[in-house]
XYZ file of C-alpha atoms in Angstrom:
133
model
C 0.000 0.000 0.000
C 3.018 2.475 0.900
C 4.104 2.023 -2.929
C 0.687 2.894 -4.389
C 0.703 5.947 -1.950
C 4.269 7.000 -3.558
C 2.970 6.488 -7.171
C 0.930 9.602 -6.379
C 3.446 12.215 -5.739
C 3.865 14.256 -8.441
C 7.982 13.603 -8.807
C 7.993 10.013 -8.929
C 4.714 10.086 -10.702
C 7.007 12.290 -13.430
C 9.690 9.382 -13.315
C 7.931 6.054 -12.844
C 9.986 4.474 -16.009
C 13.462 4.313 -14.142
C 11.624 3.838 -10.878
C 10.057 -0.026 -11.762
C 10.147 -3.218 -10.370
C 9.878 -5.100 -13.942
C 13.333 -4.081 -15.246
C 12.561 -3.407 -19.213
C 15.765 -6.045 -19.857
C 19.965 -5.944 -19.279
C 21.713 -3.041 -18.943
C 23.548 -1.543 -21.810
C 27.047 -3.715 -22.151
C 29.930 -1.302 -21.293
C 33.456 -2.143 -22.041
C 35.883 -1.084 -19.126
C 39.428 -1.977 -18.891
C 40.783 -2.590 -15.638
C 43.938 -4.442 -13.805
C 44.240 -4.953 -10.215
C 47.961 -5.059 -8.788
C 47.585 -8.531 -6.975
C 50.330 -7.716 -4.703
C 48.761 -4.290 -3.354
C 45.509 -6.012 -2.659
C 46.881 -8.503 -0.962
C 49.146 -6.436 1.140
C 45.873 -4.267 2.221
C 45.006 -4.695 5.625
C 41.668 -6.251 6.174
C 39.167 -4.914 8.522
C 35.333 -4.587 9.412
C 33.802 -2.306 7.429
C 32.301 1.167 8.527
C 34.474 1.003 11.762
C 35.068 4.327 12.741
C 37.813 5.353 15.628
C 35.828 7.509 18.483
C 37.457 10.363 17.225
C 36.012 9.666 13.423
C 32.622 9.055 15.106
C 32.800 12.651 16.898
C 33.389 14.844 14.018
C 31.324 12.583 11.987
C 28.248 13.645 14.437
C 29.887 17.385 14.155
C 29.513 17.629 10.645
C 26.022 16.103 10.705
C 24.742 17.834 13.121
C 25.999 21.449 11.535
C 24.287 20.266 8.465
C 21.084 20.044 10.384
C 21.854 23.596 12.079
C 21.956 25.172 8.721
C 18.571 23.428 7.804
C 20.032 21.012 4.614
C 17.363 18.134 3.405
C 15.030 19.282 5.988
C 12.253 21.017 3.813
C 9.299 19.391 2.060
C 10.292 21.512 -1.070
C 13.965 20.679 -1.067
C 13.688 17.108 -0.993
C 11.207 16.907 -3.923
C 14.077 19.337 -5.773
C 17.090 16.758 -4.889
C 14.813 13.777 -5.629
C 13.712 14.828 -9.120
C 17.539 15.787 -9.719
C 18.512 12.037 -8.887
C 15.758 10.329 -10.744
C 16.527 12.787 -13.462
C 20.572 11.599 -13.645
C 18.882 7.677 -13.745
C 16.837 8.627 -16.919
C 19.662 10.661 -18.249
C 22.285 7.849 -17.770
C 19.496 4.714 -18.665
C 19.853 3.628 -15.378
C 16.752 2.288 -13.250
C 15.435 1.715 -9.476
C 13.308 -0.792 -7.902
C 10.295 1.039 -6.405
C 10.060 -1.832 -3.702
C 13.358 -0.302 -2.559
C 13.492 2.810 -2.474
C 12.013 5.033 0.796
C 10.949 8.263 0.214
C 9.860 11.268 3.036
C 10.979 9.542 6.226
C 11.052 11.303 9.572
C 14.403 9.561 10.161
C 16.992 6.833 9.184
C 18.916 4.367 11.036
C 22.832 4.504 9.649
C 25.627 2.081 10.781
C 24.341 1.675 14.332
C 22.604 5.957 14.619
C 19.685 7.253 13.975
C 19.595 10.232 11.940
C 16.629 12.978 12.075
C 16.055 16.200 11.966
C 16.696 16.252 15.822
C 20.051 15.408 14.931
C 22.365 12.219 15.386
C 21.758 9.671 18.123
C 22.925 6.499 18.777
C 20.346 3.648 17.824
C 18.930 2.592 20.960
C 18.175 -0.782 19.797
C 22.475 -0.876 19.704
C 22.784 0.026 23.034
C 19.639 -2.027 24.368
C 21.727 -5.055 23.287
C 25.131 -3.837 24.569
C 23.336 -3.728 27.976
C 21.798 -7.077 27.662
């Protein structure tokens, strides 16, 4: 039902050919040329991803958190301008989206273990719940 609701909105009403869930075939075949350097990647160190040191973490919330101060992706009006400029680059480029997917106008997101609104950045308290436990 939250799909049919999105089908109304004017924007992705606008771009419902790149946002589908019956893919109209394969993507275009594109011929890249790459090498890898076996040694390097097997010299890189291997860790979890998205760890973040404490410090990384703090300015991480800093720079989120002035984002929100200055009142980015907060407005009704701005998101509908940023989402018709990304669904605009997936038409342009032939490029598609599963509707099924994709979330649009949420109050908040959970991120790597925070939840991000326009309150600002907190830690997910479903994380620490199960620390505790």
């Amino acid at each position: 039902m939250e799909k049919k609701l999105e089908r109304g909105i004017p924007v992705i009403k606008e771009f419902l050919e790149v946002l589908d869930n019956d893919l109209p075939g394969l993507p275009l075949i594109q011929v890249i040329e790459c090498t890898l350097d076996l040694e390097l990647v097997l010299a890189l160190e291997h860790k979890a991803q998205y760890r973040m040191t404490p410090s990384e973490l703090k300015e991480l919330k800093v720079q989120a958190q002035e984002l929100l101060d200055k009142g980015l992706d907060k407005d009704l009006e701005d998101h509908m301008n940023h989402l018709q400029l990304v669904l605009g680059k997936l038409r342009e480029h032939l490029l598609y989206a599963r509707l099924s997917k994709c979330k649009f106008f949420l109050e908040e997101v959970k991120l790597l273990g925070h939840v991000i609104s326009k309150d600002g950045v907190a830690v997910d308290p479903i994380k620490v719940e199960a620390v505790v436990d």
